[in-house]
Coordinates of N, CA and C in Angstrom, one line a residue:
M1 N 65.3 -17.3 -30.3 CA 64.3 -16.6 -31.1 C 63.1 -17.5 -31.4
A2 N 63.4 -18.8 -31.8 CA 62.4 -19.7 -32.1 C 61.5 -20.0 -30.8
L3 N 62.2 -20.1 -29.7 CA 61.5 -20.3 -28.4 C 60.6 -19.1 -28.1
A4 N 61.0 -17.9 -28.3 CA 60.2 -16.7 -28.1 C 58.9 -16.7 -29.0
L5 N 59.1 -17.1 -30.2 CA 58.0 -17.2 -31.2 C 57.0 -18.3 -30.7
L6 N 57.5 -19.4 -30.3 CA 56.7 -20.5 -29.8 C 55.9 -20.1 -28.6
A7 N 56.5 -19.3 -27.7 CA 55.8 -18.8 -26.5 C 54.7 -17.9 -26.9
L8 N 55.0 -16.9 -27.8 CA 54.0 -16.0 -28.3 C 52.8 -16.7 -28.9
W9 N 53.1 -17.7 -29.7 CA 52.1 -18.5 -30.4 C 51.2 -19.2 -29.4
L10 N 51.8 -19.8 -28.4 CA 51.0 -20.5 -27.4 C 50.1 -19.6 -26.6
L11 N 50.7 -18.4 -26.3 CA 49.9 -17.4 -25.5 C 48.7 -16.9 -26.4
S12 N 48.9 -16.7 -27.6 CA 47.8 -16.2 -28.5 C 46.8 -17.3 -28.7
A13 N 47.2 -18.5 -28.9 CA 46.3 -19.6 -29.1 C 45.6 -20.0 -27.9
G14 N 46.2 -19.9 -26.7 CA 45.5 -20.2 -25.4 C 44.6 -19.1 -25.0
G15 N 44.9 -17.8 -25.4 CA 44.0 -16.7 -25.0 C 42.6 -16.8 -25.7
S16 N 42.6 -17.4 -26.9 CA 41.3 -17.4 -27.6 C 40.4 -18.4 -27.0
S17 N 40.9 -19.4 -26.2 CA 40.0 -20.4 -25.6 C 39.5 -19.9 -24.2
L18 N 39.9 -18.8 -23.7 CA 39.4 -18.3 -22.5 C 38.0 -17.8 -22.7
P19 N 37.1 -18.0 -21.7 CA 35.8 -17.5 -21.9 C 35.8 -15.9 -22.0
Q20 N 35.0 -15.4 -22.9 CA 34.9 -13.9 -23.0 C 33.9 -13.4 -22.1
P21 N 34.1 -12.3 -21.5 CA 33.1 -11.7 -20.6 C 31.8 -11.4 -21.3
L22 N 30.7 -11.7 -20.7 CA 29.4 -11.4 -21.3 C 28.9 -10.1 -20.9
P23 N 28.3 -9.3 -21.8 CA 27.7 -8.0 -21.3 C 26.5 -8.3 -20.4
R24 N 26.3 -7.3 -19.5 CA 25.1 -7.4 -18.6 C 23.8 -7.2 -19.5
V25 N 22.8 -7.8 -19.1 CA 21.5 -7.8 -19.8 C 20.9 -6.4 -19.6
F26 N 20.5 -5.7 -20.6 CA 19.7 -4.5 -20.5 C 18.3 -4.8 -20.8
L27 N 17.4 -4.4 -20.0 CA 16.0 -4.7 -20.2 C 15.2 -3.4 -19.9
S28 N 14.5 -2.9 -20.9 CA 13.7 -1.7 -20.6 C 12.5 -2.0 -19.7
F29 N 12.0 -1.0 -19.1 CA 10.8 -1.2 -18.2 C 9.7 -1.8 -19.0
E30 N 9.5 -1.3 -20.2 CA 8.4 -1.9 -21.1 C 8.6 -3.4 -21.4
D31 N 9.8 -3.7 -21.7 CA 10.2 -5.2 -21.9 C 10.0 -6.0 -20.6
L32 N 10.3 -5.4 -19.5 CA 10.1 -6.1 -18.2 C 8.7 -6.4 -18.0
Q33 N 7.8 -5.3 -18.2 CA 6.4 -5.5 -18.0 C 5.8 -6.5 -18.9
A34 N 6.3 -6.5 -20.2 CA 5.8 -7.5 -21.2 C 6.1 -8.9 -20.8
S35 N 7.3 -9.1 -20.2 CA 7.7 -10.5 -19.8 C 6.9 -11.1 -18.7
Q36 N 6.2 -10.2 -17.9 CA 5.3 -10.7 -16.8 C 6.1 -11.6 -15.8
S37 N 7.4 -11.2 -15.6 CA 8.2 -12.0 -14.7 C 8.8 -11.2 -13.6
F38 N 8.0 -10.2 -13.1 CA 8.5 -9.4 -12.1 C 7.4 -9.2 -11.0
E39 N 7.9 -8.8 -9.8 CA 7.0 -8.5 -8.7 C 7.0 -7.0 -8.4
H40 N 5.9 -6.4 -8.2 CA 5.8 -5.0 -7.9 C 5.8 -5.0 -6.3
Y41 N 6.6 -4.1 -5.8 CA 6.7 -4.0 -4.3 C 6.6 -2.6 -3.9
S42 N 5.8 -2.3 -2.9 CA 5.7 -0.9 -2.4 C 5.5 -1.0 -0.9
V43 N 6.1 -0.1 -0.2 CA 5.9 0.0 1.3 C 4.6 0.8 1.5
T44 N 4.5 2.0 0.9 CA 3.3 2.8 1.0 C 2.9 3.3 -0.4
D45 N 1.8 4.1 -0.4 CA 1.3 4.6 -1.7 C 2.1 5.9 -2.1
E46 N 2.8 6.5 -1.1 CA 3.5 7.7 -1.4 C 4.9 7.4 -2.0
A47 N 5.5 8.4 -2.7 CA 6.8 8.2 -3.3 C 7.8 7.9 -2.2
M48 N 8.6 6.9 -2.5 CA 9.6 6.5 -1.5 C 11.0 6.6 -1.9
D49 N 11.3 6.9 -3.2 CA 12.6 7.1 -3.7 C 13.5 5.9 -3.5
Y50 N 13.2 4.8 -4.1 CA 14.0 3.5 -4.0 C 15.1 3.6 -5.0
R51 N 16.3 4.1 -4.6 CA 17.4 4.2 -5.5 C 18.7 3.5 -5.0
I52 N 18.8 3.4 -3.7 CA 20.0 2.8 -3.1 C 19.8 1.4 -2.7
L53 N 20.6 0.5 -3.3 CA 20.5 -1.0 -3.1 C 21.8 -1.6 -2.7
H54 N 21.7 -2.6 -1.9 CA 23.0 -3.3 -1.5 C 22.6 -4.8 -1.5
M55 N 23.2 -5.6 -2.3 CA 22.9 -7.1 -2.3 C 23.9 -7.8 -1.4
D56 N 23.4 -8.5 -0.4 CA 24.2 -9.3 0.6 C 24.0 -10.7 0.3
E57 N 24.8 -11.3 -0.6 CA 24.6 -12.7 -1.0 C 24.9 -13.7 0.1
D58 N 25.8 -13.3 1.0 CA 26.1 -14.2 2.1 C 24.9 -14.5 3.0
Q59 N 24.0 -13.5 3.2 CA 22.8 -13.7 4.0 C 21.5 -13.7 3.2
D60 N 21.7 -13.8 1.9 CA 20.5 -13.8 1.0 C 19.5 -12.7 1.2
R61 N 20.1 -11.5 1.4 CA 19.3 -10.3 1.6 C 19.6 -9.2 0.6
M62 N 18.7 -8.4 0.3 CA 18.9 -7.2 -0.4 C 18.4 -6.0 0.4
Y63 N 19.3 -5.0 0.7 CA 18.9 -3.9 1.5 C 18.6 -2.7 0.5
V64 N 17.5 -2.1 0.8 CA 17.0 -1.0 0.0 C 16.8 0.2 0.8
G65 N 17.5 1.3 0.4 CA 17.4 2.5 1.1 C 16.4 3.4 0.4
C66 N 15.4 4.0 1.1 CA 14.4 4.8 0.5 C 14.1 5.9 1.5
K67 N 13.0 6.7 1.3 CA 12.7 7.8 2.2 C 12.2 7.3 3.5
D68 N 12.9 7.6 4.6 CA 12.5 7.3 6.0 C 12.5 5.8 6.3
H69 N 12.9 4.9 5.4 CA 12.9 3.5 5.6 C 14.1 2.8 5.1
V70 N 14.5 1.7 5.7 CA 15.5 0.8 5.2 C 14.7 -0.6 5.1
L71 N 14.8 -1.2 3.9 CA 14.1 -2.5 3.8 C 15.2 -3.6 3.7
S72 N 14.9 -4.7 4.2 CA 15.7 -5.9 4.1 C 14.9 -7.0 3.5
M73 N 15.2 -7.4 2.3 CA 14.4 -8.3 1.5 C 15.1 -9.6 1.3
D74 N 14.3 -10.7 1.3 CA 14.9 -12.0 1.0 C 15.1 -12.0 -0.5
I75 N 16.3 -12.2 -1.0 CA 16.5 -12.2 -2.4 C 15.9 -13.4 -3.2
N76 N 15.5 -14.4 -2.5 CA 14.9 -15.5 -3.1 C 13.4 -15.3 -3.3
N77 N 12.8 -14.4 -2.5 CA 11.3 -14.1 -2.6 C 11.1 -12.8 -1.9
I78 N 11.1 -11.7 -2.7 CA 10.9 -10.4 -2.1 C 9.6 -10.1 -1.5
T79 N 8.6 -11.0 -1.8 CA 7.2 -10.8 -1.2 C 7.1 -11.4 0.1
H80 N 8.1 -12.2 0.6 CA 8.0 -12.9 1.8 C 9.2 -12.5 2.7
G81 N 9.0 -12.2 4.0 CA 10.1 -12.0 4.9 C 10.8 -10.7 4.8
T82 N 10.1 -9.7 4.2 CA 10.7 -8.3 4.2 C 10.6 -7.7 5.5
L83 N 11.8 -7.2 5.9 CA 11.8 -6.4 7.2 C 11.9 -4.9 6.9
K84 N 11.2 -4.1 7.6 CA 11.1 -2.7 7.4 C 11.6 -2.0 8.7
L85 N 12.6 -1.1 8.5 CA 13.1 -0.3 9.6 C 12.8 1.1 9.3
F86 N 12.0 1.7 10.2 CA 11.6 3.1 10.0 C 12.7 4.0 10.6
W87 N 13.3 4.8 9.8 CA 14.4 5.7 10.2 C 14.2 7.1 9.7
P88 N 13.3 7.8 10.3 CA 13.0 9.2 9.8 C 14.0 10.2 10.4
A89 N 14.0 11.4 9.8 CA 14.8 12.5 10.3 C 14.1 12.9 11.6
S90 N 14.9 13.5 12.5 CA 14.3 14.0 13.8 C 13.3 15.1 13.5
T91 N 12.3 15.2 14.4 CA 11.3 16.2 14.3 C 11.9 17.6 14.3
A92 N 12.9 17.8 15.1 CA 13.5 19.1 15.1 C 14.2 19.5 13.7
K93 N 14.8 18.5 13.1 CA 15.4 18.7 11.8 C 14.4 18.9 10.7
I94 N 13.3 18.2 10.8 CA 12.2 18.4 9.8 C 11.6 19.8 10.0
D95 N 11.4 20.2 11.2 CA 10.9 21.6 11.5 C 11.9 22.6 10.9
E96 N 13.2 22.5 11.1 CA 14.2 23.4 10.6 C 14.1 23.4 9.1
C97 N 14.0 22.3 8.5 CA 14.0 22.1 7.0 C 12.8 22.9 6.5
Q98 N 11.6 22.7 7.1 CA 10.4 23.4 6.6 C 10.5 24.9 6.8
M99 N 11.1 25.3 7.9 CA 11.3 26.8 8.2 C 12.2 27.4 7.2
A100 N 13.1 26.6 6.6 CA 14.1 27.1 5.6 C 13.4 27.1 4.2
G101 N 12.2 26.7 4.1 CA 11.4 26.8 2.9 C 11.6 25.6 2.0
K102 N 12.1 24.5 2.5 CA 12.2 23.3 1.7 C 10.9 22.6 1.6
D103 N 10.7 21.8 0.5 CA 9.5 21.1 0.3 C 9.3 20.0 1.4
P104 N 8.3 20.1 2.2 CA 8.1 19.1 3.3 C 7.9 17.7 2.9
T105 N 7.3 17.5 1.7 CA 7.0 16.1 1.2 C 8.2 15.5 0.6
H106 N 8.9 16.2 -0.3 CA 10.0 15.6 -1.1 C 11.4 16.0 -0.6
G107 N 11.5 16.9 0.4 CA 12.9 17.3 0.8 C 13.2 17.1 2.2
C108 N 12.2 17.1 3.1 CA 12.4 17.1 4.5 C 12.3 15.8 5.2
G109 N 12.7 14.7 4.5 CA 12.7 13.4 5.1 C 14.2 12.9 5.2
N110 N 14.3 11.7 5.6 CA 15.6 11.1 5.7 C 15.8 10.1 4.5
F111 N 16.4 10.6 3.4 CA 16.6 9.9 2.2 C 17.9 9.1 2.4
I112 N 17.8 7.8 2.4 CA 18.9 6.9 2.6 C 19.8 7.0 1.4
R113 N 21.1 7.3 1.5 CA 22.0 7.5 0.4 C 23.2 6.6 0.5
V114 N 23.5 5.9 1.6 CA 24.7 5.0 1.7 C 24.2 3.8 2.4
V115 N 24.4 2.6 1.7 CA 24.2 1.3 2.4 C 25.4 0.5 2.0
Q116 N 26.3 0.2 3.0 CA 27.5 -0.5 2.8 C 27.8 -1.5 3.9
P117 N 28.4 -2.6 3.6 CA 28.7 -3.5 4.7 C 29.9 -2.9 5.6
Y118 N 29.7 -3.1 6.9 CA 30.8 -2.6 7.8 C 31.6 -3.8 8.3
N119 N 30.9 -4.8 8.7 CA 31.6 -6.0 9.1 C 30.6 -7.2 9.0
R120 N 30.8 -8.3 9.6 CA 29.9 -9.5 9.4 C 28.5 -9.2 10.1
T121 N 28.5 -8.3 11.0 CA 27.2 -8.2 11.8 C 26.5 -6.9 11.6
H122 N 27.2 -5.9 11.0 CA 26.6 -4.6 10.8 C 26.8 -4.0 9.4
L123 N 25.8 -3.1 9.1 CA 25.9 -2.3 7.9 C 26.1 -0.9 8.3
F124 N 26.8 -0.1 7.4 CA 27.0 1.3 7.6 C 26.0 2.0 6.7
M125 N 25.1 2.8 7.3 CA 24.1 3.5 6.5 C 24.1 5.0 6.8
C126 N 23.9 5.8 5.7 CA 23.8 7.3 5.9 C 22.5 7.8 5.2
G127 N 21.9 8.8 5.8 CA 20.8 9.4 5.2 C 20.9 10.9 5.1
S128 N 20.1 11.5 4.3 CA 20.1 13.0 4.2 C 19.6 13.7 5.4
G129 N 18.8 13.1 6.3 CA 18.4 13.7 7.6 C 17.8 15.0 7.5
A130 N 16.9 15.3 6.5 CA 16.3 16.6 6.3 C 17.3 17.7 6.3
Y131 N 18.2 17.5 5.3 CA 19.3 18.5 5.1 C 20.3 18.6 6.3
S132 N 20.4 17.5 7.1 CA 21.3 17.4 8.2 C 21.8 16.0 8.2
P133 N 22.7 15.6 7.3 CA 23.0 14.1 7.2 C 23.5 13.4 8.4
V134 N 23.1 12.2 8.6 CA 23.5 11.3 9.7 C 23.8 10.0 9.2
C135 N 24.7 9.3 9.9 CA 25.1 7.9 9.6 C 24.9 7.0 10.9
V136 N 24.6 5.8 10.6 CA 24.5 4.8 11.7 C 25.1 3.5 11.3
Y137 N 25.3 2.6 12.3 CA 25.7 1.2 12.1 C 24.4 0.5 12.5
I138 N 24.0 -0.4 11.5 CA 22.7 -1.1 11.7 C 23.0 -2.6 11.8
N139 N 22.4 -3.3 12.7 CA 22.6 -4.7 12.9 C 22.0 -5.4 11.7
R140 N 22.7 -6.3 11.1 CA 22.3 -7.1 9.9 C 21.3 -8.2 10.2
G141 N 21.1 -8.4 11.5 CA 20.3 -9.6 11.9 C 18.9 -9.5 11.4
R142 N 18.1 -10.5 11.8 CA 16.7 -10.6 11.4 C 15.9 -9.5 12.0
R143 N 16.4 -8.8 13.1 CA 15.7 -7.7 13.7 C 16.6 -6.5 13.6
P144 N 16.6 -5.8 12.5 CA 17.5 -4.7 12.4 C 17.3 -3.6 13.4
E145 N 18.4 -3.1 14.0 CA 18.3 -2.0 15.0 C 19.2 -0.8 14.6
V146 N 18.7 0.4 14.8 CA 19.4 1.5 14.5 C 20.3 1.9 15.7
G147 N 21.6 2.1 15.4 CA 22.5 2.5 16.5 C 22.4 4.0 16.8
T148 N 23.4 4.5 17.4 CA 23.5 6.0 17.7 C 23.9 6.7 16.5
P149 N 23.1 7.7 16.0 CA 23.5 8.4 14.8 C 24.7 9.3 15.0
E150 N 25.5 9.4 13.9 CA 26.6 10.3 13.9 C 26.4 11.3 12.8
L151 N 26.9 12.5 13.0 CA 26.8 13.6 12.0 C 27.6 13.1 10.8
A152 N 27.2 13.4 9.6 CA 27.8 13.0 8.4 C 28.0 14.1 7.3
Q153 N 28.3 15.3 7.8 CA 28.4 16.4 6.8 C 29.2 16.1 5.6
N154 N 30.3 15.4 5.7 CA 31.2 15.2 4.6 C 31.1 13.9 3.9
L155 N 30.1 13.1 4.4 CA 29.9 11.8 3.8 C 28.8 11.7 2.8
V156 N 27.7 12.5 3.0 CA 26.5 12.4 2.3 C 26.1 13.7 1.8
L157 N 25.5 13.7 0.6 CA 24.9 14.9 0.0 C 23.8 15.4 0.9
I158 N 23.8 16.7 1.1 CA 22.7 17.3 2.0 C 21.4 17.2 1.3
S159 N 21.3 17.4 0.0 CA 20.1 17.4 -0.7 C 19.6 16.0 -0.9
P160 N 18.3 15.8 -0.8 CA 17.7 14.4 -1.0 C 17.9 13.9 -2.4
S161 N 18.1 14.8 -3.4 CA 18.3 14.4 -4.8 C 19.8 13.9 -4.9
L162 N 20.0 13.0 -5.8 CA 21.3 12.4 -6.0 C 22.2 13.3 -6.9
E163 N 21.6 14.3 -7.5 CA 22.4 15.2 -8.4 C 23.1 16.2 -7.5
R164 N 24.2 16.7 -7.9 CA 25.0 17.7 -7.2 C 24.5 19.0 -7.5

């Protein structure tokens, strides 16, 4: 009995010396602007829908999926060494999308929705493909290349918006 109490006391005393997890920092956009410690980055003047990110700390890259583009940025300096891969929906799919009455500007593009590592040399990416989702394996190298697209009906939302 005394041994069990001693073990419990040691566990409780030792547990308090373990480092407690720290909460992630929350910073509002206004606070970020006021800090003047950020870089504004844009590919074009039109809306690009930058929502999908993947940090690759092994290669010091951040992959950004947006409308018709995949960006590969140097995480140490996003203003230098950014690679841009243009990956639009096919012309036929864009035409079909427009004939179906969808918004040609905000709905009939290839909105990148999945960016995940596949192996050491490739990323697996999926896009909305103008309401006809497609997935590809993309080379992680300094010259990204798009592989052969595969249909992705069950992997990606058909709509360019992330809401269901």
